[in-house]
Amino acid sequence: MARKISFRQAVNEALAQEMTRDPRVILMGEDVAGGAGAAGEHDAWGGPLGVTKGLYTKFGPTRVLDTPISESAFIGAAIGAATAGLRPVAELMFVDFMGVCFDQIYNQAAKFRYMFGGKAVTPVVIRCMIGGGFRAAAQHSQCLYPLFTHIPGLKCVIPSSPYEAKGLLIEAIRDDDPVIFFEHKLLYDVEEEVPEEAYTIPFGEANVLREGKDATVVALGRMVSLAMQAAQALAKDGISCEVIDPRTTSPLDADTILESVGTTGRLVVVDESSPRCNMATDISARVAQDAFAALRAPIRMVTPPHTPVPFSPALEDLYLPTADKIAAAVRQVMGRAAA
Amino acid sequence: MARKISFRQAVNEALAQEMTRDPRVILMGEDVAGGAGAAGEHDAWGGPLGVTKGLYTKFGPTRVLDTPISESAFIGAAIGAATAGLRPVAELMFVDFMGVCFDQIYNQAAKFRYMFGGKAVTPVVIRCMIGGGFRAAAQHSQCLYPLFTHIPGLKCVIPSSPYEAKGLLIEAIRDDDPVIFFEHKLLYDVEEEVPEEAYTIPFGEANVLREGKDATVVALGRMVSLAMQAAQALAKDGISCEVIDPRTTSPLDADTILESVGTTGRLVVVDESSPRCNMATDISARVAQDAFAALRAPIRMVTPPHTPVPFSPALEDLYLPTADKIAAAVRQVMGRAAA
Amino acid sequence: MLQLNRDELLQAYRRMRTIREFEERVHDEFANGAIPGFVHLYAGEEASAVGVCQQLREDLDYIASTHRGHGHCIAKGCDVDTMMLEIFGKQGGLCNGKGGSMHIADLDKGMMGANGIVGGGPPLVCGAALAAKTLKTGGVAVAFVGDGGSNQGTTFEAMNLASVWKLPAVFVFENNGYAEATASSYSVACGDIARRADGFGMPGRIVDGHDFFAVYDAAQEAIERARAGDGPSLLEFKLNRYFGHFEGDAQTYRGKDEVAKLRESKDCLTLFRRRVSEAGLLDAPQMDAIDAEIQALIAGAVAGAKAAPYPGAETLLTDVYVSY
Amino acid sequence: MLQLNRDELLQAYRRMRTIREFEERVHDEFANGAIPGFVHLYAGEEASAVGVCQQLREDLDYIASTHRGHGHCIAKGCDVDTMMLEIFGKQGGLCNGKGGSMHIADLDKGMMGANGIVGGGPPLVCGAALAAKTLKTGGVAVAFVGDGGSNQGTTFEAMNLASVWKLPAVFVFENNGYAEATASSYSVACGDIARRADGFGMPGRIVDGHDFFAVYDAAQEAIERARAGDGPSLLEFKLNRYFGHFEGDAQTYRGKDEVAKLRESKDCLTLFRRRVSEAGLLDAPQMDAIDAEIQALIAGAVAGAKAAPYPGAETLLTDVYVSY
Ligand SMILES: Cc1ncc(C[n+]2csc(CCOP(=O)(O)OP(=O)(O)O)c2C)c(N)n1
Ligand SMILES: Cc1ncc(C[n+]2csc(CCOP(=O)(O)OP(=O)(O)O)c2C)c(N)n1
Ligand SMILES: [Mg+2]
Ligand SMILES: [Mg+2]
C-alpha cells in the first residue's frame, strides 16, 4: 500500500525493512543512534537530521552502532566487516567529510575485487548527505559524487524523490558491491506516495520522468524536480522536454540518454556539482562521442560556477542551478532567445 | 644555456633554484631527504625515486624536512605554514595516497581564500607521482588529477617533458594559490634540452606542439609524447594532426582547444586517468558546448577502461592508452577504417 | 591569579563576558530565524579561549579553532561587529559573508579559522608553528580541539608531528563531555584525553576548564615551553557547553536539568567574579559596568548586522584564486 | 616453548623457513629482472608472522597485512605456488596476476591482503573483528602494522575504535627500525610504540621480535584476551629486515655492516634452532631436512611461475564488479 511519506521516512523505512529481513545488515556512524554514554536518552538523534531515528530502539546496540569521530576507522570497519560476512550501512554524514577517509573507499573497498582477482565481495553501503541550499557553507554543501563516480569499483546512487530513495536504498543494501548513496539534504522533507512493502529499483536504469521531442534534459538528485518545473514552464511555450533521471551515475544508463538525444537532437545536462570533471561533462562527452550524428545543437551544461559554496543566502541562491536557469538553457539549445 | 637533462633533474633543479632564490621555500615529505635518525647517510633517498636527492645536503635540515608517515599532518602543516609566511613544497609521493589527506587539500587549502572573503593567501605546492606503466598495481599507478581539477580553488599542473617540468614547477612555487603538481613516474628518465637558468611557463596557456588541419588531439602528461608519435604515424597517411598539451587542467586553456577545433572540426582527447568524470570528458563536453558548430565528426576519447590498474605487465600494457590507440581514434574521427 | 594586573583581569573578564553575551544573542537571533545555517555556540567554555588567548600575541601567534569558533575569535581579538555581520551572512562581514559561523576567520589576528571539519585544525597549527620556528618569529600556535575531535586521525598525527619537529605548538582539548550527542566517556577509550600525551612524546595536563586561573596557569606553562623551543604540550580542559550541539538541538541525550545545574554551579564567569572579588582585585560594580557596556556593544552588533545588506552578486565569483 | 608440541614446533620452523626461502628467491629473481613492480621482502621478521598466525584459525580468524606481506600470507597458510605466480604477474596467481606483491591476498584463508597504503589495514581489521563479534563466530582479527604505519591517522583511529567497541582485535607493530629510510627513533615521537597503548585504553607490550617464543607467548595472551571478549591489545615487536625497503634500495642510510651483523646475531631462524636443540625438542637433521624440502618447494614455485603464461586479455575487464 502506498501512502505519503517524506524522503527522510523513506530512507528510515528502507533501513528498517532490510534490517528486519537480514540480520547481517548493521548500521554505524556518528550519532546514528545518538546519546552513547550520555545521561539522557539514547536514540536521541538518528543522525544530525534525524534520518535514522528509532532504529536503535528497534534493533538495539549490536545492530546500530554509534562511533567516535574517526571516519577512516569506522568506514574502514564497515568495509572490512563487509568482506567478513556482514552487510554494513555506514553513514558518513556529510559527503564533505570524505576527505578524512577516502582512502578506505577508493583504494580499499573499490579495488578489492579486482586486486584480489575476483575473490572479494564487499557488500557495504555508505550513506551521505549532499548538496546546497541549507546555508551550510563551503564544507557542508558539496555534492562530490563525480569523485566517487570516477573510481572504478564503486557504484553511485543519487535518489531524487522519496519513492526513489526507498527502492534504490533497498537495492543498494542487497547489492554485493560497494555502493555510495547520496542523499540531498534539501529533499528530506519532500513527501510523496511510497509503497509500504519493500521494493527495489535496479541500478543502471534511468527514469524517464517526462517524454518529449524537442530537447533531452538530464538531471540528478534535487535537480530532477527543478528540471521538471522547467519542462512544465517550457511546455507552455510549446517546447517539449524529455526529462531523464539517471538514478545512478555508476553504472550509468547511457543508452536511455543516447536514445533520447537520438530523438530530440538536443541535450541539456543539469548537475549541482562543481563544473569541472563532473557528471554534466561526463554525460555530455558521452553524447558527443556516441550520439553526435543526432545532435542538432550545442550541448548545454547547467551547473554552479567554479567556486566553493558561499554561506550567505544571497550568494548561495545565485550559486545554485534553478528551474529558470534550466529553462534558459533549453531555450538556448532550441535557438530561442531568453523569454 | 640549455643542456640535456632528465625530467628528474629538471624537477630537482627547479626546486634548488627556487630554494636558493627564496628562503621561504621549504621542502617536506617522507624521505625527501631520507635517513632521518638512521645510522648511515642522511640525504640517502631524495624520495623513493631520487628526485629530491642532494637538496638536503645543499639546504640543510631546516629547509628539507623528513616527515613521519602522517600525510594529513604534514600536508596540512605545509598548508598552514603557507598561510603563515612560508612557501612550502610538500611531496605526497604517490598521488594514490591522497585518500588519507585529501581533506586538508580540498576543504582547507582550496577553500580558505573564498571562505575567508579573499583574506587568505596559501602559496603551497603539493608534488606527487602519477600514472601507470611501472607495474606498480592498483594503488600506485593512478592519475586522479580529475579529482583535484574538480575542486574550485586548486590549480593543477601536469608537465609532459623535462622542459615543461622545470618551467611549470618554478611557476607553481611562485604562484600564490595552492598548486598540485603531477609528475608522471615514467617520465623521470626522459631527457631533453632544458635551460640552466630559471624560467617560468604560465598556467592556463596550452602548448601547441604540432600544428595540423585535420584533427585536434589534446593530450596530458605522458600521453603527449604518445599523441606526437601517433601524429607522426598519421602524417605518413596524409592525416594532419594538431597536438595540444593543456599543461594545466585548472586553469584550463579552453580557448586554444576551441580555436583548434574551429579549424580542424575534429577532436580526440587522450587521458590516462579513469574514464568517468575525467579530463577527457571535461574537454569533450566543453567543446560540444562551445565549438559545436565547428565539429564535423563525433568526439573520441582515448582512455583506459573503467577498471583499477592491473599489476600483471600483460594486462597493464592492454590497460594503458598507446600511440596506436590514439592513431586509431583519429582515423575514426576522420571516417577512415583502421589502417 | 596574582600574576595578572588589574587591567589584565578586566580584559579577561571583558572578553569572557563578550563571548557569553555574543552567544546568548546569537542564540536568540537564530531562534528568531534571523541567522541561517549551522551555528555552534561556545557559551560556558569562555575561560578556555580567554585563558589561553590572553597570553598570545595578535600579530605573532596563531590559533586554529573548531566549528565552535566564535569564542576563540573574540578571545583572539576579532571585531564583534564584523563577526556578527559574518554570522548573518552580510556584506562587510569578517569573511564578507562567504564563510559564516563555521568558517569565521581572521588571519590578520592570527585566527586561522573556525573549521567545518572536525580535526581540520591541528595539522594547520603544525604549519603555523613550523613557520614560526623556521622564520624565527618567536611565535607559537595553539590548536583548539574538542573531545570528539580528539579521536580524529588528523589530530593524532599532528601531535606526533609536532613532537618529531619539536614545534612551538599547544594542543588544547576542550572536553565538554559531548561530541554532538555522544559522550566523551564513550568515544575516548582511555577516559582522559590527557593520557594520550605520553604516546606522542609530550607532557599532558588535566585542568578544570571553568576556572579561568587554572586555565591561565596551565596555558602559561605550555606556551612558555613552546616559546622556549622545548616542543609541544597537551592540555585537557574539562568544561561544559550551555547550549545544544548546534542551534536546534533538542538535547534529549543530556540529563534532566543538567544544563540548569551547570549554569548554576559551573559558570566560569560567576567563578571568576567570585575569585577576584574575594581576593579584592576587582569589585562587582566594575564588572557590572562591563556587563552593561558589553550588552550594548552586542546589541549594536546585532542591530548593525540586521540592517546591513547582503553581499553583492558580483562577489559570488571573486576570491576563488588570488587573480580573481 | 614448553606448551608447543613437536608437530607444532616443526610447523613453526617450516613456515619460518618457507618465508625465508621464499623471500631470498624473490630477491634473486627480482635482481634477475624476472619480477616487475615494487617488492618488499619480509626476511628477518619471520618470527612475528609465524608466532602470531600459528595461533590463528585459517577459517575463522583474519589478518590484515602491509606492503611487506609475503610472510603474513605464508604464515596464514597461503599456497606458495600461487603466491609466486602472483608475484610474477602470471595466470593462476593467487589474485590471477591482478594484484601482485603489494596486493597479495587470500580471503578464504582469512588473509585480507597486503596493502599498498600504509595504515590501510587497521580499520579493516576492526571490521573483521566486528563481524566476528556480531556474528558470534569466536574469531579474532590481527592487524600487522609497521613502525612507520604506527604514525598514520588510520591506525590511531582504529585502535581507539577497537577499544570503544571492545573488539576481538590485536594490533601488532612490527618495529623494524625503519620506514623506508627514516628511523623509527625519529618518526615515533614517544620512542616505543607500545607507550601509545594506554592512550587507547588497551594493554601494550614490547617483545623481542626475533624470539619466536617470546612472540608466541605475547600473542597468545593478546589473542586469548580478544577471544574472551576482553578487547584489543597492542604488541610491539622489535625486529629487523634483512633486505632494503623495497628491492632496489641501496640502503645507504643503514650503518656499515648493519645487516651482516644482524644476520649473524639476530636471526630468528638461528635462534629458534638453537633454542629447540638446546631444549632437546627438535634436532638439527630434522630441521635440515625441512630446509632441503623447502628449498625444493620454492625452487618449484619459481620454476612454475617462470613457465606460466600471463593472464588472458579478457581478464582485464573482469572482476571490477560482482556482475562483471
Ligand atoms: C570530519 C568530520 N566528521 C564529523 C563532523 C560532524 N560534526 C561536527 S561537530 C561534531 C562533534 C564535535 O565534537 P567535539 O569535538 O567534542 O566538539 P564540540 O562540539 O563538543 O565543541 C561532529 C561529529 C564534522 N564536522 N567533520
Ligand atoms: C599512505 C602511504 N604513505 C606512504 C606510503 C609509501 N610507503 C610505503 S612503505 C613505507 C614505509 C613503511 O614503513 P613501516 O610501516 O615501518 O613498514 P616497513 O616497510 O618497515 O615494513 C612508505 C612510506 C604508502 N604506501 N602509503
Ligand atoms: Mg565536545
Ligand atoms: Mg618499519
Short mmCIF file of N, CA and C in Angstrom, two decimals, chain C residues 119-239:
data_model
loop_
_atom_site.label_atom_id
_atom_site.label_comp_id
_atom_site.label_asym_id
_atom_site.label_seq_id
_atom_site.Cartn_x
_atom_site.Cartn_y
_atom_site.Cartn_z
N GLY C 119 38.80 18.04 13.46
CA GLY C 119 40.19 17.63 13.29
C GLY C 119 40.89 18.37 12.16
N GLY C 120 40.22 19.33 11.58
CA GLY C 120 40.83 20.09 10.48
C GLY C 120 41.96 21.00 10.95
N GLY C 121 41.86 21.47 12.18
CA GLY C 121 42.80 22.48 12.66
C GLY C 121 44.19 22.02 13.06
N PRO C 122 44.33 20.90 13.76
CA PRO C 122 45.66 20.54 14.28
C PRO C 122 46.78 20.48 13.24
N PRO C 123 46.56 19.90 12.05
CA PRO C 123 47.65 19.94 11.07
C PRO C 123 48.03 21.37 10.69
N LEU C 124 47.02 22.23 10.57
CA LEU C 124 47.29 23.62 10.19
C LEU C 124 48.13 24.31 11.26
N VAL C 125 47.86 23.96 12.50
CA VAL C 125 48.62 24.54 13.61
C VAL C 125 50.08 24.10 13.54
N CYS C 126 50.30 22.85 13.17
CA CYS C 126 51.69 22.42 12.97
C CYS C 126 52.36 23.34 11.95
N GLY C 127 51.62 23.70 10.92
CA GLY C 127 52.18 24.56 9.89
C GLY C 127 52.50 25.95 10.40
N ALA C 128 51.58 26.52 11.15
CA ALA C 128 51.84 27.86 11.69
C ALA C 128 53.03 27.81 12.64
N ALA C 129 53.11 26.74 13.41
CA ALA C 129 54.23 26.60 14.34
C ALA C 129 55.53 26.40 13.58
N LEU C 130 55.46 25.65 12.51
CA LEU C 130 56.67 25.43 11.70
C LEU C 130 57.14 26.74 11.08
N ALA C 131 56.18 27.54 10.63
CA ALA C 131 56.54 28.84 10.06
C ALA C 131 57.23 29.70 11.12
N ALA C 132 56.66 29.70 12.31
CA ALA C 132 57.26 30.49 13.40
C ALA C 132 58.68 30.01 13.69
N LYS C 133 58.85 28.70 13.69
CA LYS C 133 60.16 28.15 14.00
C LYS C 133 61.15 28.44 12.87
N THR C 134 60.71 28.24 11.65
CA THR C 134 61.60 28.43 10.50
C THR C 134 61.98 29.89 10.32
N LEU C 135 60.99 30.76 10.48
CA LEU C 135 61.23 32.19 10.28
C LEU C 135 61.73 32.86 11.57
N LYS C 136 61.84 32.07 12.62
CA LYS C 136 62.33 32.55 13.92
C LYS C 136 61.58 33.80 14.40
N THR C 137 60.26 33.71 14.32
CA THR C 137 59.46 34.85 14.75
C THR C 137 59.27 34.88 16.26
N GLY C 138 59.52 33.75 16.91
CA GLY C 138 59.22 33.67 18.34
C GLY C 138 57.77 33.33 18.61
N GLY C 139 57.00 33.14 17.58
CA GLY C 139 55.58 32.87 17.75
C GLY C 139 55.28 31.44 18.14
N VAL C 140 54.07 31.24 18.65
CA VAL C 140 53.58 29.89 18.95
C VAL C 140 52.22 29.72 18.26
N ALA C 141 51.78 28.48 18.20
CA ALA C 141 50.48 28.21 17.60
C ALA C 141 49.70 27.24 18.48
N VAL C 142 48.42 27.52 18.62
CA VAL C 142 47.57 26.73 19.51
C VAL C 142 46.42 26.12 18.72
N ALA C 143 46.25 24.81 18.88
CA ALA C 143 45.09 24.14 18.28
C ALA C 143 44.04 23.93 19.35
N PHE C 144 42.84 24.43 19.10
CA PHE C 144 41.71 24.08 19.95
C PHE C 144 41.00 22.90 19.30
N VAL C 145 40.75 21.88 20.10
CA VAL C 145 40.13 20.66 19.59
C VAL C 145 39.08 20.22 20.62
N GLY C 146 38.01 19.61 20.15
CA GLY C 146 37.02 19.07 21.07
C GLY C 146 37.36 17.66 21.51
N ASP C 147 36.59 17.15 22.45
CA ASP C 147 36.79 15.75 22.85
C ASP C 147 36.50 14.84 21.67
N GLY C 148 35.48 15.18 20.89
CA GLY C 148 35.19 14.38 19.71
C GLY C 148 36.35 14.45 18.72
N GLY C 149 36.86 15.64 18.53
CA GLY C 149 37.98 15.84 17.61
C GLY C 149 39.25 15.16 18.06
N SER C 150 39.30 14.79 19.32
CA SER C 150 40.50 14.10 19.82
C SER C 150 40.63 12.71 19.21
N ASN C 151 39.57 12.19 18.63
CA ASN C 151 39.61 10.85 18.05
C ASN C 151 39.83 10.84 16.54
N GLN C 152 40.00 12.01 15.98
CA GLN C 152 40.21 12.12 14.54
C GLN C 152 41.69 11.86 14.24
N GLY C 153 41.95 11.07 13.22
CA GLY C 153 43.32 10.72 12.85
C GLY C 153 44.23 11.92 12.63
N THR C 154 43.68 12.96 12.06
CA THR C 154 44.47 14.16 11.79
C THR C 154 45.04 14.76 13.08
N THR C 155 44.26 14.65 14.15
CA THR C 155 44.69 15.20 15.43
C THR C 155 45.86 14.40 16.00
N PHE C 156 45.72 13.09 15.97
CA PHE C 156 46.81 12.23 16.46
C PHE C 156 48.09 12.49 15.66
N GLU C 157 47.94 12.48 14.36
CA GLU C 157 49.12 12.67 13.50
C GLU C 157 49.80 14.00 13.80
N ALA C 158 48.98 15.02 13.99
CA ALA C 158 49.54 16.36 14.21
C ALA C 158 50.33 16.40 15.51
N MET C 159 49.82 15.71 16.53
CA MET C 159 50.56 15.71 17.80
C MET C 159 51.91 15.03 17.64
N ASN C 160 51.91 13.92 16.94
CA ASN C 160 53.18 13.23 16.73
C ASN C 160 54.14 14.10 15.92
N LEU C 161 53.63 14.69 14.86
CA LEU C 161 54.48 15.52 14.01
C LEU C 161 55.05 16.71 14.79
N ALA C 162 54.21 17.30 15.61
CA ALA C 162 54.67 18.46 16.39
C ALA C 162 55.81 18.06 17.31
N SER C 163 55.73 16.85 17.85
CA SER C 163 56.82 16.38 18.70
C SER C 163 58.07 16.05 17.90
N VAL C 164 57.87 15.37 16.77
CA VAL C 164 59.02 14.99 15.94
C VAL C 164 59.78 16.24 15.51
N TRP C 165 59.06 17.27 15.15
CA TRP C 165 59.70 18.51 14.70
C TRP C 165 59.93 19.50 15.86
N LYS C 166 59.57 19.10 17.05
CA LYS C 166 59.72 19.97 18.23
C LYS C 166 59.16 21.37 17.94
N LEU C 167 57.92 21.39 17.58
CA LEU C 167 57.30 22.65 17.17
C LEU C 167 56.78 23.45 18.36
N PRO C 168 56.77 24.76 18.24
CA PRO C 168 56.17 25.61 19.27
C PRO C 168 54.65 25.58 19.17
N ALA C 169 54.07 24.47 19.62
CA ALA C 169 52.63 24.27 19.47
C ALA C 169 52.02 23.83 20.78
N VAL C 170 50.75 24.12 20.95
CA VAL C 170 50.00 23.65 22.11
C VAL C 170 48.69 23.05 21.60
N PHE C 171 48.36 21.88 22.11
CA PHE C 171 47.11 21.22 21.74
C PHE C 171 46.16 21.31 22.92
N VAL C 172 45.15 22.13 22.76
CA VAL C 172 44.17 22.34 23.82
C VAL C 172 42.92 21.54 23.51
N PHE C 173 42.61 20.60 24.35
CA PHE C 173 41.39 19.81 24.18
C PHE C 173 40.31 20.36 25.08
N GLU C 174 39.28 20.87 24.46
CA GLU C 174 38.14 21.38 25.23
C GLU C 174 37.15 20.23 25.38
N ASN C 175 37.29 19.52 26.47
CA ASN C 175 36.44 18.35 26.71
C ASN C 175 35.16 18.79 27.41
N ASN C 176 34.14 19.02 26.59
CA ASN C 176 32.85 19.44 27.15
C ASN C 176 31.90 18.25 27.31
N GLY C 177 32.46 17.08 27.29
CA GLY C 177 31.67 15.90 27.62
C GLY C 177 30.90 15.29 26.47
N TYR C 178 30.75 16.02 25.39
CA TYR C 178 29.95 15.52 24.26
C TYR C 178 30.59 15.86 22.92
N ALA C 179 30.40 14.96 21.99
CA ALA C 179 30.58 15.26 20.58
C ALA C 179 29.21 15.03 19.97
N GLU C 180 28.59 16.10 19.54
CA GLU C 180 27.17 16.03 19.20
C GLU C 180 26.44 15.41 20.40
N ALA C 181 25.84 14.23 20.19
CA ALA C 181 25.08 13.60 21.27
C ALA C 181 25.87 12.49 21.97
N THR C 182 27.11 12.28 21.53
CA THR C 182 27.90 11.15 22.04
C THR C 182 28.80 11.60 23.18
N ALA C 183 28.72 10.90 24.31
CA ALA C 183 29.52 11.28 25.47
C ALA C 183 30.99 10.96 25.24
N SER C 184 31.84 11.81 25.76
CA SER C 184 33.27 11.53 25.61
C SER C 184 33.66 10.29 26.41
N SER C 185 32.90 9.97 27.43
CA SER C 185 33.20 8.75 28.19
C SER C 185 33.04 7.52 27.30
N TYR C 186 32.24 7.64 26.25
CA TYR C 186 32.07 6.55 25.28
C TYR C 186 33.15 6.60 24.21
N SER C 187 33.43 7.78 23.69
CA SER C 187 34.24 7.87 22.47
C SER C 187 35.74 7.92 22.72
N VAL C 188 36.14 8.37 23.87
CA VAL C 188 37.58 8.43 24.19
C VAL C 188 37.90 7.19 25.03
N ALA C 189 38.49 6.20 24.37
CA ALA C 189 38.60 4.88 25.00
C ALA C 189 39.40 4.91 26.31
N CYS C 190 40.32 5.85 26.40
CA CYS C 190 41.19 5.86 27.57
C CYS C 190 40.66 6.76 28.67
N GLY C 191 39.44 7.27 28.52
CA GLY C 191 38.91 8.14 29.56
C GLY C 191 39.38 9.57 29.39
N ASP C 192 40.50 9.89 30.00
CA ASP C 192 41.02 11.25 29.88
C ASP C 192 41.89 11.40 28.63
N ILE C 193 41.62 12.45 27.89
CA ILE C 193 42.40 12.70 26.67
C ILE C 193 43.88 12.92 27.01
N ALA C 194 44.12 13.51 28.17
CA ALA C 194 45.49 13.82 28.56
C ALA C 194 46.37 12.57 28.66
N ARG C 195 45.74 11.42 28.82
CA ARG C 195 46.53 10.18 28.88
C ARG C 195 47.22 9.88 27.56
N ARG C 196 46.80 10.55 26.52
CA ARG C 196 47.43 10.28 25.23
C ARG C 196 48.74 11.05 25.03
N ALA C 197 48.97 12.05 25.87
CA ALA C 197 50.14 12.91 25.67
C ALA C 197 51.43 12.10 25.63
N ASP C 198 51.55 11.18 26.55
CA ASP C 198 52.77 10.40 26.65
C ASP C 198 53.08 9.65 25.36
N GLY C 199 52.06 9.13 24.71
CA GLY C 199 52.24 8.39 23.46
C GLY C 199 52.69 9.28 22.30
N PHE C 200 52.65 10.59 22.53
CA PHE C 200 53.12 11.50 21.50
C PHE C 200 54.33 12.30 21.98
N GLY C 201 54.92 11.81 23.05
CA GLY C 201 56.17 12.43 23.50
C GLY C 201 56.03 13.84 24.01
N MET C 202 54.89 14.13 24.63
CA MET C 202 54.75 15.48 25.17
C MET C 202 54.07 15.43 26.53
N PRO C 203 54.25 16.47 27.35
CA PRO C 203 53.56 16.50 28.63
C PRO C 203 52.08 16.77 28.45
N GLY C 204 51.26 16.25 29.34
CA GLY C 204 49.82 16.47 29.27
C GLY C 204 49.28 16.82 30.65
N ARG C 205 48.28 17.67 30.68
CA ARG C 205 47.68 18.05 31.96
C ARG C 205 46.17 18.12 31.85
N ILE C 206 45.50 17.76 32.93
CA ILE C 206 44.06 17.92 33.02
C ILE C 206 43.77 19.14 33.88
N VAL C 207 42.89 19.98 33.41
CA VAL C 207 42.64 21.25 34.09
C VAL C 207 41.14 21.48 34.17
N ASP C 208 40.70 22.08 35.26
CA ASP C 208 39.30 22.49 35.36
C ASP C 208 39.08 23.67 34.43
N GLY C 209 38.37 23.41 33.36
CA GLY C 209 38.21 24.42 32.31
C GLY C 209 37.22 25.53 32.66
N HIS C 210 36.56 25.40 33.80
CA HIS C 210 35.69 26.50 34.23
C HIS C 210 36.47 27.56 34.98
N ASP C 211 37.66 27.16 35.40
CA ASP C 211 38.46 28.02 36.26
C ASP C 211 39.45 28.79 35.41
N PHE C 212 39.13 30.03 35.16
CA PHE C 212 39.99 30.86 34.32
C PHE C 212 41.44 30.81 34.78
N PHE C 213 41.64 30.84 36.06
CA PHE C 213 43.01 30.95 36.56
C PHE C 213 43.78 29.64 36.40
N ALA C 214 43.07 28.56 36.56
CA ALA C 214 43.72 27.27 36.33
C ALA C 214 44.09 27.13 34.85
N VAL C 215 43.19 27.54 34.00
CA VAL C 215 43.46 27.51 32.56
C VAL C 215 44.66 28.39 32.25
N TYR C 216 44.62 29.58 32.82
CA TYR C 216 45.69 30.54 32.54
C TYR C 216 47.05 29.97 32.92
N ASP C 217 47.13 29.40 34.10
CA ASP C 217 48.41 28.86 34.57
C ASP C 217 48.90 27.72 33.69
N ALA C 218 48.00 26.81 33.38
CA ALA C 218 48.41 25.66 32.58
C ALA C 218 48.84 26.12 31.19
N ALA C 219 48.08 27.05 30.65
CA ALA C 219 48.41 27.55 29.31
C ALA C 219 49.75 28.28 29.34
N GLN C 220 49.97 28.99 30.40
CA GLN C 220 51.23 29.73 30.51
C GLN C 220 52.43 28.79 30.44
N GLU C 221 52.32 27.72 31.19
CA GLU C 221 53.41 26.75 31.21
C GLU C 221 53.63 26.18 29.80
N ALA C 222 52.54 25.81 29.15
CA ALA C 222 52.65 25.19 27.83
C ALA C 222 53.17 26.19 26.79
N ILE C 223 52.68 27.40 26.87
CA ILE C 223 53.09 28.42 25.89
C ILE C 223 54.56 28.79 26.11
N GLU C 224 54.94 28.89 27.36
CA GLU C 224 56.35 29.21 27.63
C GLU C 224 57.27 28.10 27.14
N ARG C 225 56.84 26.89 27.40
CA ARG C 225 57.61 25.74 26.91
C ARG C 225 57.76 25.82 25.39
N ALA C 226 56.67 26.11 24.73
CA ALA C 226 56.71 26.20 23.27
C ALA C 226 57.63 27.33 22.83
N ARG C 227 57.46 28.49 23.43
CA ARG C 227 58.29 29.64 23.04
C ARG C 227 59.76 29.40 23.29
N ALA C 228 60.03 28.64 24.33
CA ALA C 228 61.43 28.37 24.67
C ALA C 228 62.06 27.35 23.72
N GLY C 229 61.25 26.79 22.83
CA GLY C 229 61.81 25.83 21.89
C GLY C 229 61.83 24.41 22.43
N ASP C 230 61.06 24.17 23.49
CA ASP C 230 61.08 22.84 24.09
C ASP C 230 59.97 21.92 23.58
N GLY C 231 59.22 22.39 22.61
CA GLY C 231 58.25 21.49 21.97
C GLY C 231 56.83 21.64 22.48
N PRO C 232 55.96 20.80 21.96
CA PRO C 232 54.53 20.94 22.20
C PRO C 232 54.06 20.35 23.53
N SER C 233 52.87 20.74 23.92
CA SER C 233 52.22 20.20 25.11
C SER C 233 50.76 19.93 24.80
N LEU C 234 50.17 19.11 25.64
CA LEU C 234 48.75 18.81 25.54
C LEU C 234 48.06 19.29 26.81
N LEU C 235 46.97 19.99 26.64
CA LEU C 235 46.16 20.41 27.78
C LEU C 235 44.73 19.92 27.59
N GLU C 236 44.18 19.32 28.60
CA GLU C 236 42.78 18.92 28.52
C GLU C 236 41.98 19.75 29.52
N PHE C 237 41.07 20.54 29.00
CA PHE C 237 40.21 21.35 29.87
C PHE C 237 38.86 20.66 29.99
N LYS C 238 38.47 20.34 31.18
CA LYS C 238 37.14 19.77 31.40
C LYS C 238 36.17 20.93 31.59
N LEU C 239 35.21 21.00 30.73
CA LEU C 239 34.28 22.12 30.82
C LEU C 239 32.93 21.72 30.24
#
